[in-house]
Tab-separated table of C-alpha atoms and ligand atoms in Angstrom:
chain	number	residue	atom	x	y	z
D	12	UNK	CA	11.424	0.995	5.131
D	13	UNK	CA	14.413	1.057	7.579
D	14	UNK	CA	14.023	2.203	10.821
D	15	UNK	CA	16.407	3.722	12.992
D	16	UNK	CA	18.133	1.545	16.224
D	17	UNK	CA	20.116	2.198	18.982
D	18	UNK	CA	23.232	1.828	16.892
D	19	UNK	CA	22.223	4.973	15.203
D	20	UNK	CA	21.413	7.071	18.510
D	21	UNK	CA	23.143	8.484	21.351
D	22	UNK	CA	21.412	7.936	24.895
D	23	UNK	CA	24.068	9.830	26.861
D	24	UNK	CA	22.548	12.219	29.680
D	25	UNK	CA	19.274	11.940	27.256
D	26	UNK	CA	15.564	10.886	28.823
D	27	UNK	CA	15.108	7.970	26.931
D	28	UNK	CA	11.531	6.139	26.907
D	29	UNK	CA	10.809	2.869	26.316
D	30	UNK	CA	7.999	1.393	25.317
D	31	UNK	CA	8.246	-2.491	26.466
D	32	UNK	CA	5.878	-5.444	26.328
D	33	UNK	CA	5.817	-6.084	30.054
D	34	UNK	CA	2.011	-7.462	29.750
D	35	UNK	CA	3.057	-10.697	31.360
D	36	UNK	CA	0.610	-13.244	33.478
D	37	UNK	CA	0.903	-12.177	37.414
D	38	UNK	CA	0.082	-14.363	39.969
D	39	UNK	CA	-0.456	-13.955	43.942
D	40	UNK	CA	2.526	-14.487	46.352
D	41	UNK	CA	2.143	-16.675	49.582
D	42	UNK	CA	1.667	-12.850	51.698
D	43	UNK	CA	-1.234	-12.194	48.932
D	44	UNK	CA	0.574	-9.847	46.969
D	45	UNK	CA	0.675	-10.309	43.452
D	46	UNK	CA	3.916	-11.595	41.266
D	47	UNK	CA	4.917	-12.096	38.005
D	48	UNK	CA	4.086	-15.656	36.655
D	49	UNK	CA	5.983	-16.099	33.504
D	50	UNK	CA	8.493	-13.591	33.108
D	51	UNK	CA	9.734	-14.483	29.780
D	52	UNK	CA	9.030	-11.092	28.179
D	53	UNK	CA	10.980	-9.058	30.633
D	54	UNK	CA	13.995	-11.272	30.055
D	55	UNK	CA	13.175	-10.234	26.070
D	56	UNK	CA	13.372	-6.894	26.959
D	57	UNK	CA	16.470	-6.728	28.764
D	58	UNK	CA	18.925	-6.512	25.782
D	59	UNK	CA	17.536	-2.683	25.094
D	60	UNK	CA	17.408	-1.676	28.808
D	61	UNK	CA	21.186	-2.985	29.337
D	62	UNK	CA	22.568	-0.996	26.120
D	63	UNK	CA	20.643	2.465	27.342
D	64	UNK	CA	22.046	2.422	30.717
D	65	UNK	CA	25.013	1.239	30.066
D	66	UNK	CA	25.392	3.827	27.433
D	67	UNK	CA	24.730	6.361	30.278
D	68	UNK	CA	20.750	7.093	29.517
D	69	UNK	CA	17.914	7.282	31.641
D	70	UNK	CA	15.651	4.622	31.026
D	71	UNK	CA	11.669	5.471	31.447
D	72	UNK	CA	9.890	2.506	30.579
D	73	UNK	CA	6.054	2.385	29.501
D	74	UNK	CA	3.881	-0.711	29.131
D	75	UNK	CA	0.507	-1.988	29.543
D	76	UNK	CA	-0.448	-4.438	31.603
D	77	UNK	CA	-3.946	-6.616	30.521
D	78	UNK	CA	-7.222	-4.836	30.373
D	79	UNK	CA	-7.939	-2.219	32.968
D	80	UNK	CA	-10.373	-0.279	30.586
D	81	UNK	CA	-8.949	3.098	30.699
D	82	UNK	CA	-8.640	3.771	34.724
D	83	UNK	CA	-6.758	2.566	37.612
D	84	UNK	CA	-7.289	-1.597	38.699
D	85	UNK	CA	-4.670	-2.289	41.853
D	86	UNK	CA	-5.057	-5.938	40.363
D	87	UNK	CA	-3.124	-4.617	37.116
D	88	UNK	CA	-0.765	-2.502	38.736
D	89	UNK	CA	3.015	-2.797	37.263
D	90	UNK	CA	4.537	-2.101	40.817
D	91	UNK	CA	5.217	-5.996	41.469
D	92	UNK	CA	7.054	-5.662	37.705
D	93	UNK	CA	9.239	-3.293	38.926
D	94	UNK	CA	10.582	-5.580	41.492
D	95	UNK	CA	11.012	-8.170	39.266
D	96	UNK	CA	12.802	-6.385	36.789
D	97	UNK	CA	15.190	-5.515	40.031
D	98	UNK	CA	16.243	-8.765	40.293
D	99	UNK	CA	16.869	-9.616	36.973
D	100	UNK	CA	18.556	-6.568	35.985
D	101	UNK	CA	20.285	-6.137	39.057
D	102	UNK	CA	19.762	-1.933	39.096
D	103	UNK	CA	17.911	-0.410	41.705
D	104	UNK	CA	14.172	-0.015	39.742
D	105	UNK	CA	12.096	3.270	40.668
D	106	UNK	CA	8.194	3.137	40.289
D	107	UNK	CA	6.362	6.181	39.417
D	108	UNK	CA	1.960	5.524	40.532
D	109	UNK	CA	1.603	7.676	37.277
D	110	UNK	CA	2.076	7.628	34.307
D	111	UNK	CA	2.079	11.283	33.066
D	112	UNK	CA	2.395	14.010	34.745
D	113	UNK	CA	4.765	16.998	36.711
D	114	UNK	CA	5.550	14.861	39.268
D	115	UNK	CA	6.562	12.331	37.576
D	116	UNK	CA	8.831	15.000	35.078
D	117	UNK	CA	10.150	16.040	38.210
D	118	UNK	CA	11.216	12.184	39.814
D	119	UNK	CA	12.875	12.114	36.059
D	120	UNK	CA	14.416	14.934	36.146
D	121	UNK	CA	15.983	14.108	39.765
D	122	UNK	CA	17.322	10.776	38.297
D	123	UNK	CA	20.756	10.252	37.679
D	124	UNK	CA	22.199	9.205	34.023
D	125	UNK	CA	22.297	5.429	33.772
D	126	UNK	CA	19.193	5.085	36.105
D	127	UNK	CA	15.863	3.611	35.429
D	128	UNK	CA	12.259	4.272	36.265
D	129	UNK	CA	9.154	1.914	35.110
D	130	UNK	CA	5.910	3.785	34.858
D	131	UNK	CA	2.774	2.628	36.151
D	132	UNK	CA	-0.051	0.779	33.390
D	133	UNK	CA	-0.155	2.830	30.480
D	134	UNK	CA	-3.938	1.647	30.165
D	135	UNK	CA	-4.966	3.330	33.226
D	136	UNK	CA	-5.234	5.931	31.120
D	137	UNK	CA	-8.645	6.260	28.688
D	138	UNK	CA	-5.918	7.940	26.062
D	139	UNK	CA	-4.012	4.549	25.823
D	140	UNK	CA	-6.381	2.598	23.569
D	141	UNK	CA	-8.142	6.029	22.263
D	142	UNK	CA	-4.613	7.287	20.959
D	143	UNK	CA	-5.792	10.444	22.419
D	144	UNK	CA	-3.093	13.351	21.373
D	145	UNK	CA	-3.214	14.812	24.371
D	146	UNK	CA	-1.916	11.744	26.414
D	147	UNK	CA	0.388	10.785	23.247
D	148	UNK	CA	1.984	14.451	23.929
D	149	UNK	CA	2.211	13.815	27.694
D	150	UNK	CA	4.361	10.746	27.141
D	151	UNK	CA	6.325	12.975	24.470
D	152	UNK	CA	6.909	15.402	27.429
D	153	UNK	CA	8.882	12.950	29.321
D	154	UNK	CA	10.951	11.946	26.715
D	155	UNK	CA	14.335	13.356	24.771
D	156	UNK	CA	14.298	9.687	22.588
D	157	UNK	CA	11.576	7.434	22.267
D	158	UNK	CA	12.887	3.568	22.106
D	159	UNK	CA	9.579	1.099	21.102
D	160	UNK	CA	11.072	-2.547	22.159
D	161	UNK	CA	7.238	-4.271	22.447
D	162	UNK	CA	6.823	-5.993	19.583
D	163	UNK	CA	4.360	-7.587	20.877
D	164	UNK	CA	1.915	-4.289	20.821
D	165	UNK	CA	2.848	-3.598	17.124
D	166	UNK	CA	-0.260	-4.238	15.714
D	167	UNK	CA	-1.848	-1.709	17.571
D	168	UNK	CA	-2.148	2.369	17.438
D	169	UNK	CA	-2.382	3.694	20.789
D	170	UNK	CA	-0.460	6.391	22.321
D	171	UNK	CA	2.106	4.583	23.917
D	172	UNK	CA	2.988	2.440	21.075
D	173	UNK	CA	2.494	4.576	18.311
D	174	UNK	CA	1.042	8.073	19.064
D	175	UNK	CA	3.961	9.603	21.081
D	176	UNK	CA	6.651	8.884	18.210
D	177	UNK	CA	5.111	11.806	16.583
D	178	UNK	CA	5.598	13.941	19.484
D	179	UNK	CA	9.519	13.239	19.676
D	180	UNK	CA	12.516	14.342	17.324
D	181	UNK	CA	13.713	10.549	17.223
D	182	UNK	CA	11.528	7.391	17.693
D	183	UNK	CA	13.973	3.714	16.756
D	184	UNK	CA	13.491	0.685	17.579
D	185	UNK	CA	14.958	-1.109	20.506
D	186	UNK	CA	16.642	-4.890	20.243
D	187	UNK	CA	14.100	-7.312	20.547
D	188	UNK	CA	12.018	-5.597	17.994
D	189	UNK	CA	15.217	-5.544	15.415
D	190	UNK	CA	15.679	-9.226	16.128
D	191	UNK	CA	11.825	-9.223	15.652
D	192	UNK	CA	11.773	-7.731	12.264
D	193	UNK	CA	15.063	-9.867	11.131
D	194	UNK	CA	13.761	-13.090	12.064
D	195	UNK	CA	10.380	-12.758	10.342
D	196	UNK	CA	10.759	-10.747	7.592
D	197	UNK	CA	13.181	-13.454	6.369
D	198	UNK	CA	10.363	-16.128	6.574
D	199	UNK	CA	7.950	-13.580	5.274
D	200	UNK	CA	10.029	-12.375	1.997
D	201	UNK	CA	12.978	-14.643	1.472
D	202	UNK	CA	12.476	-17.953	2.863
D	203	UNK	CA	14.607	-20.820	1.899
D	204	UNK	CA	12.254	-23.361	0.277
D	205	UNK	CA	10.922	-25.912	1.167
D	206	UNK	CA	9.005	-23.535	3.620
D	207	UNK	CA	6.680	-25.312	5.752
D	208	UNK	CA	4.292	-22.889	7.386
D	209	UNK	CA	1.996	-24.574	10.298
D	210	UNK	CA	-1.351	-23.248	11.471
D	211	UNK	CA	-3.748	-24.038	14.244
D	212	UNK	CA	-5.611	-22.375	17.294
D	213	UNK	CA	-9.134	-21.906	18.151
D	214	UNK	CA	-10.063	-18.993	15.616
D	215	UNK	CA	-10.267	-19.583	11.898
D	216	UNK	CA	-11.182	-15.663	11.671
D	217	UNK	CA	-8.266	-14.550	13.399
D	218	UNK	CA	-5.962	-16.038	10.941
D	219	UNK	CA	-7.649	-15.813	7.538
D	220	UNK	CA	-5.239	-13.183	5.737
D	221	UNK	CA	-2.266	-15.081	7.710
D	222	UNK	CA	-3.247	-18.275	5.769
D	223	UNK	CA	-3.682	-16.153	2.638
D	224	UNK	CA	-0.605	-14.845	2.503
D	225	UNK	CA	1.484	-17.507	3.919
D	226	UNK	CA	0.214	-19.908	1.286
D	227	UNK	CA	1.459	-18.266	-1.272
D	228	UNK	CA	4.970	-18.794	0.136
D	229	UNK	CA	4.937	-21.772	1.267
D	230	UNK	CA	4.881	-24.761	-0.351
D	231	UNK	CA	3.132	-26.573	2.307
D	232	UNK	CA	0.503	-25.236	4.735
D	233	UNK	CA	-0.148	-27.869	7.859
D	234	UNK	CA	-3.829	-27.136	9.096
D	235	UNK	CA	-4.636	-28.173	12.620
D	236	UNK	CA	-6.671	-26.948	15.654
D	237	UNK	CA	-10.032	-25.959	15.817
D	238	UNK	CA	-9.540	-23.958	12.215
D	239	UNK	CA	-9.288	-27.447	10.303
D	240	UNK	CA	-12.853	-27.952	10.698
D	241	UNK	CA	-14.471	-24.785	9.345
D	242	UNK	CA	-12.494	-26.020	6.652
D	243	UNK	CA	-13.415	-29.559	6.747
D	244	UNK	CA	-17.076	-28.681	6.543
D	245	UNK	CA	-16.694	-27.125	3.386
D	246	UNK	CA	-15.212	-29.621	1.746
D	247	UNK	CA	-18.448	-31.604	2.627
D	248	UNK	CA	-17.019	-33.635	5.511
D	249	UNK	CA	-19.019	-34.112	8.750
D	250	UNK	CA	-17.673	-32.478	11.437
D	251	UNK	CA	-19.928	-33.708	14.463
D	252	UNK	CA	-19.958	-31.164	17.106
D	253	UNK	CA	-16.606	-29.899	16.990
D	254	UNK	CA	-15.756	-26.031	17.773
D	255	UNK	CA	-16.767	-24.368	13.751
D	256	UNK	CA	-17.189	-20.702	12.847
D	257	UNK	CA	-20.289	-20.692	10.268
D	258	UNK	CA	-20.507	-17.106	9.474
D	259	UNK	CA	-16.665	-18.166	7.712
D	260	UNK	CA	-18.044	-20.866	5.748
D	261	UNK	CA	-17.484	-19.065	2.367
D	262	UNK	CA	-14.295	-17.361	3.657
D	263	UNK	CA	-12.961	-20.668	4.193
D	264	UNK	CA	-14.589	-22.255	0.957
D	265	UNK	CA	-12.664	-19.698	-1.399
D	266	UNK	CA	-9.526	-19.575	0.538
D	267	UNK	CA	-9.188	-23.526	0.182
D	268	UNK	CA	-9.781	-22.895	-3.612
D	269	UNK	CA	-7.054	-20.468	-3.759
D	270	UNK	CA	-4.212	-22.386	-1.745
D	271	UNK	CA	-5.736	-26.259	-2.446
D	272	UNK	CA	-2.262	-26.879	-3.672
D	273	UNK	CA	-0.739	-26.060	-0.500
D	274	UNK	CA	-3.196	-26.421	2.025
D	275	UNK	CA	-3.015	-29.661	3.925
D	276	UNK	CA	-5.729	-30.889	6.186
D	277	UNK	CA	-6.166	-33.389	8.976
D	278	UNK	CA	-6.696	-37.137	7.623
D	279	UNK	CA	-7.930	-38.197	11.185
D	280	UNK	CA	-8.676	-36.820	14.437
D	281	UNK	CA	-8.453	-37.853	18.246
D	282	UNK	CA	-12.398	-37.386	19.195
D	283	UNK	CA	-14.290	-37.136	22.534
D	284	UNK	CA	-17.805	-35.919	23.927
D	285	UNK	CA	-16.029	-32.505	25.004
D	286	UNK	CA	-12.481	-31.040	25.736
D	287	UNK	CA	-12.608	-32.719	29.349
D	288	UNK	CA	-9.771	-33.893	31.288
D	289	UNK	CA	-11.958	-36.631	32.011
D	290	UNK	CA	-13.265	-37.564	28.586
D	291	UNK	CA	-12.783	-40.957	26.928
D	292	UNK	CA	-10.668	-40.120	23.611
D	293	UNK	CA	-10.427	-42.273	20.984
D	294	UNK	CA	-9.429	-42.194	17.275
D	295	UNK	CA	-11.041	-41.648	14.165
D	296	UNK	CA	-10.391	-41.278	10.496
D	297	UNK	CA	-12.299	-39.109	7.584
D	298	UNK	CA	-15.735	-37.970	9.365
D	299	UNK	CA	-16.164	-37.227	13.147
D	300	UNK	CA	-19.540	-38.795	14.229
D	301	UNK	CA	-22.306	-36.804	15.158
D	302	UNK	CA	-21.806	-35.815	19.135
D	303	UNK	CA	-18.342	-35.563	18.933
D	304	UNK	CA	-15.916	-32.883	19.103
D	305	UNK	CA	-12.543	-33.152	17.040
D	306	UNK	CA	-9.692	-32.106	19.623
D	307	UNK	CA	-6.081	-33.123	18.241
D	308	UNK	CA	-4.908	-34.116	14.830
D	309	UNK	CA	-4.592	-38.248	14.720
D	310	UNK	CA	-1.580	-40.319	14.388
D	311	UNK	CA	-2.273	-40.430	10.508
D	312	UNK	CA	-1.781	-36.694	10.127
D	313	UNK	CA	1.060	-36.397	12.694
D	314	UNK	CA	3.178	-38.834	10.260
D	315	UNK	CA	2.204	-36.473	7.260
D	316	UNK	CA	2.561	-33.379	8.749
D	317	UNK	CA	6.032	-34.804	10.646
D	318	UNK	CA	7.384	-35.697	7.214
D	319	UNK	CA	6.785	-32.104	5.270
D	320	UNK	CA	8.105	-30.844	8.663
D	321	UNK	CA	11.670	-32.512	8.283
D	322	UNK	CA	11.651	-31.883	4.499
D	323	UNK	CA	11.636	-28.246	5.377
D	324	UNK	CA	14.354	-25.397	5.174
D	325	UNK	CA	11.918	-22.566	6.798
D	326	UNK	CA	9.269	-23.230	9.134
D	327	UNK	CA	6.953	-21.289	10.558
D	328	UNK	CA	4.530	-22.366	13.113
D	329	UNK	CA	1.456	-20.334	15.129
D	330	UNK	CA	-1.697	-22.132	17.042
D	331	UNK	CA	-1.765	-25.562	18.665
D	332	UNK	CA	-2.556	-28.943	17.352
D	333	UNK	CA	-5.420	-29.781	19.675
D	334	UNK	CA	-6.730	-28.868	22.755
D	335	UNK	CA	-2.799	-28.932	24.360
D	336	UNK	CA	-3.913	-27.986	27.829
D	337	UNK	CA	-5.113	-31.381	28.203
D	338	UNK	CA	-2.859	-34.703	28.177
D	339	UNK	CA	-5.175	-36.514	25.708
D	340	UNK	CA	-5.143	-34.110	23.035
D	341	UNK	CA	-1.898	-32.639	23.461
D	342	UNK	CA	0.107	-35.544	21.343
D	343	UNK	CA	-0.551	-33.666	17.979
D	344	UNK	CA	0.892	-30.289	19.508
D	345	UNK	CA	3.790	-31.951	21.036
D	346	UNK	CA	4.761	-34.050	17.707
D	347	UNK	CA	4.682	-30.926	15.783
D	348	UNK	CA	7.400	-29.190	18.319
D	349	UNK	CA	9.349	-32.252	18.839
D	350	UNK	CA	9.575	-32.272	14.490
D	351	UNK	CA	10.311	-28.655	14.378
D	352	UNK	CA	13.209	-28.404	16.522
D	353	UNK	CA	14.480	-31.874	15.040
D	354	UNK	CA	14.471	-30.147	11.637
D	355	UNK	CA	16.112	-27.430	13.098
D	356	UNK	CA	18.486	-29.566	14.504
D	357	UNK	CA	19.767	-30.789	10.964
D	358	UNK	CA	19.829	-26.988	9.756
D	359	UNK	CA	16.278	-25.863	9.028
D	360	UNK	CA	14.950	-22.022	10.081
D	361	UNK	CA	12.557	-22.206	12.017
D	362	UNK	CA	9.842	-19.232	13.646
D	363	UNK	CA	7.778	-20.384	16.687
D	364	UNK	CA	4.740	-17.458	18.014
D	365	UNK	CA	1.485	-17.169	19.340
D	366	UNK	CA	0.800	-17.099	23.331
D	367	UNK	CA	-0.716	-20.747	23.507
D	368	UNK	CA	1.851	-22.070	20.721
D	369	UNK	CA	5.231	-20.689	22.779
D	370	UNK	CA	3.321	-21.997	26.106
D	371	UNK	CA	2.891	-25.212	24.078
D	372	UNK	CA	6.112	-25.260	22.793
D	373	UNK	CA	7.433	-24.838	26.333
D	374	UNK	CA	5.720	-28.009	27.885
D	375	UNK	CA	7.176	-29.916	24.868
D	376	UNK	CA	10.726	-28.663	26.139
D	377	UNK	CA	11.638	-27.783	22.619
D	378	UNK	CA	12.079	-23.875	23.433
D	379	UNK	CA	16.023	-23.887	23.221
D	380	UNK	CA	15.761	-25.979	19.534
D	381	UNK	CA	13.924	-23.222	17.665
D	382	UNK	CA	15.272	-20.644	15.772
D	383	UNK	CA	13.421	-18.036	16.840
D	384	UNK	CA	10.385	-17.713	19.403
D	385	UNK	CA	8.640	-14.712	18.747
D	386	UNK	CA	7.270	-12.677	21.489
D	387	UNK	CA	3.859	-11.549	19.038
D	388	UNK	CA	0.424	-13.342	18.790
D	389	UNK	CA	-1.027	-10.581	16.822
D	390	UNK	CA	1.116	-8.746	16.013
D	391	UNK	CA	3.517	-11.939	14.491
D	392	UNK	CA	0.123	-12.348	12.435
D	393	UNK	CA	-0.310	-8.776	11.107
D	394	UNK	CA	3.543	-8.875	10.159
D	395	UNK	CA	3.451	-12.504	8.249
D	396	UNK	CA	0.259	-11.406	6.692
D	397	UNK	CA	2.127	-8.301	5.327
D	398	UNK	CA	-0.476	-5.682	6.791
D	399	UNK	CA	0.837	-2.610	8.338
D	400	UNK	CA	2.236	-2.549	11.874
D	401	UNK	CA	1.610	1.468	13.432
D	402	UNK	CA	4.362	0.863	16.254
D	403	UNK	CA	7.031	0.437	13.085
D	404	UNK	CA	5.733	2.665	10.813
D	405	UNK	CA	5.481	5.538	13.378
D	406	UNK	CA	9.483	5.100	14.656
D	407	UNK	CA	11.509	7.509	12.564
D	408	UNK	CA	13.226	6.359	9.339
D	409	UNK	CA	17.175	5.535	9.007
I	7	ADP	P1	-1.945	-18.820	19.839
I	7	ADP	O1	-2.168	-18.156	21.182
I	7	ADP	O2	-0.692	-19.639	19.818
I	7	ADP	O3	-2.056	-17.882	18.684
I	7	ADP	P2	-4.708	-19.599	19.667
I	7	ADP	O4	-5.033	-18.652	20.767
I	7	ADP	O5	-5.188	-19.288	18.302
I	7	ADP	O6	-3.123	-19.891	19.643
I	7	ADP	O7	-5.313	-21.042	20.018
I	7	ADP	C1	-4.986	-21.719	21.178
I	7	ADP	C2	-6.185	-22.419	21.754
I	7	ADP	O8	-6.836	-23.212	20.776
I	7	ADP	C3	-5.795	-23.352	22.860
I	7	ADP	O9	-6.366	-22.892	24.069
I	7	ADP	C4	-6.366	-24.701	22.444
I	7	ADP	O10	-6.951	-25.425	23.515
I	7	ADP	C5	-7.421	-24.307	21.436
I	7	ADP	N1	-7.696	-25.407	20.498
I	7	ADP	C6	-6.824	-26.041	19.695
I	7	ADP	N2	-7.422	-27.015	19.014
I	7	ADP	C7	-8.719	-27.019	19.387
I	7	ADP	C8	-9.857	-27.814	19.019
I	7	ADP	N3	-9.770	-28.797	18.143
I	7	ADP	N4	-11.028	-27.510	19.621
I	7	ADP	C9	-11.138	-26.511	20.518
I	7	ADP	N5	-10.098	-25.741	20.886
I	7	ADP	C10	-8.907	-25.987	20.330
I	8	MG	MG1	-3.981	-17.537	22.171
């Protein structure tokens, strides 16, 4: 279903409220006050903020910010946000210490057209996560349009994401969640084949219906990380002590009947006593001796996967190789970008997401070479896996 965007609204003189992904890593600053590490999903959300105030609205943006557990952490505060957003955007950026509220309504109220105002951490509040009505309505209050531009929230129903569109006469979607939806749904329906989709990461369980679904599109499905193993196990391989889920044994088991065609597993596998920076690595092929843990695909699979890679017209790719983080098991991780933006290179599609896999992708110095680097982790899973995402389905239809 189509969704409204800021094409189809007017902003002018309206109270328009944005719900961004602003949940980005903060450090501390040499006085001790904390700062935004990585500010990549500000820039993402810039696009939306620039079009509403340049179109003469008032922008009141929402976000959360990591996991306060429904009251008020000074360590999770979005003040220092606020600041940074100043700088990038160049606007003077007001910061209201709460979230909902009359005095807040009233600091809106006093703000001129083409202004902007970030709130504080919309999980302060116990009605974030709860989708409590009652704090979905209080965001409502605030609001003339409702704009949701965090993708990366999607997946989940709380007030601020989803809740409060019911509360409004117009909920669309901002930018970076139109260039979300664009990008992935034409991996997810309409890919150009070959479609190479690549999967990895610590958790097999996280990504179960992801490989499900995506192997049924694509004619090749690269397996890597810690998932390959739960897999490898079934298929009667010893696994030594590397990192396995056994309550997905038969999860796994049926799943590798159903896309044996298409799934593709590591051949061999860099090894070492534990994921250590210290750690002697070495190389082995088929089984992983007892006492070892399996932490990076081997040279072996980096040709194979490397060569279905560059044979590809669509690629998508979430969850590392190997244990990235560390140089001696980050080769597998680092081949796989270095392939993917090559293929893109020669004209190939190609989807990047996942925290550790656009972190990844960023130490490889691929970024620029992708196609498209998707701000979701879980919420780029829900959406490839075709399950429903509650901060799309609540905005109001075109
Ligand atoms: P993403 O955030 O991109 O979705 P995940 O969170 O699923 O990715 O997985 C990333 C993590 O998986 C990384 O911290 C990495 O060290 C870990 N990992 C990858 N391969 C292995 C492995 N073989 N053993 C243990 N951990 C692994
Ligand atoms: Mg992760």
């Amino acid at each position: 279903m189509q969704k409204l965007t800021l094409d189809d609204i007017d902003v002018r003189g309206k109270r328009v409220l944005i719900r961004v992904d602003f949940n980005v890593p903060l450090n501390t600053s040499e006085d001790g006050s904390p700062c935004v590490a990585d500010d990549t999903r500000i820039r993402a959300a810039l696009p939306t903020l620039r079009h509403v105030l340049d179109h003469g609205g008032k922008a009141i943006l929402i976000s959360h910010l990591g996991r306060p557990g429904g009251q008020p952490d000074p360590d999770l505060s979005l003040a220092c946000v606020a600041d940074h957003l100043g700088t990038l955007i160049d606007e003077r950026v007001r910061f209201s210490s709460n979230t909902v509220g009359d005095t807040v309504g009233d600091v809106i109220d006093g703000m001129g057209d083409g202004s902007i105002i970030l709130l504080e951490n919309t999980r302060f509040d116990p009605g974030e996560k709860s989708n409590e009505e009652g704090f979905a309505k209080a965001l409502a209050s605030l609001a003339d349009v409702y704009v949701n531009d965090a993708f990366g929230a999607a997946h989940r129903a709380h007030a601020s994401t989803a809740g409060v569109a019911r509360f409004v006469e117009t909920a669309a979607m901002g930018r970076l969640m139109e260039k979300e939806i664009e990008a992935l749904t034409r991996v997810r329906d309409h890919p150009e084949h070959p479609m190479v989709a690549i999967l990895g990461g610590s958790k097999v369980s996280d990504k179960l219906g992801t490989i499900r679904a995506l192997s049924t599109t694509a004619d090749h499905l690269l397996i890597g990380g810690a998932m390959s193993y739960t897999f490898l196990q079934v298929l009667g391989h010893e696994v030594g002590a590397s990192r396995i889920e056994a309550d997905r044994l038969e999860t796994a088991e049926s799943l590798y009947e159903e896309a044996e065609d298409t799934l593709l597993l590591p051949s061999d596998h860099v090894v070492a006593d534990a994921p250590d920076a210290e750690a002697d690595a070495s190389v082995v092929e088929g089984d992983i001796p007892e006492g070892k843990m399996g932490l990076d695909i081997g040279p072996a699979t980096i040709e194979t996967y490397r060569t279905a890679i560059l044979d590809a017209a669509t690629i998508v790719w979430n969850g590392p190789m190997g244990v990235f983080e560390l140089e001696q098991f980050a080769q597998g991780t680092m081949a796989i970008a270095e392939a993917t933006a090559e293929a893109t290179d020669d004209g190939a599609f190609s989807v990047v997401g996942g925290g550790d896999s656009v972190s990844a992708l960023g130490q490889s110095g691929c970024t620029d070479r992708i196609s498209h680097v998707s701000t979701g982790g879980g919420a780029l899973l829900t959406f490839l896996e075709g399950a429903p995402l509650p901060g799309i389905d609540a905005l109001t239809d075109a």
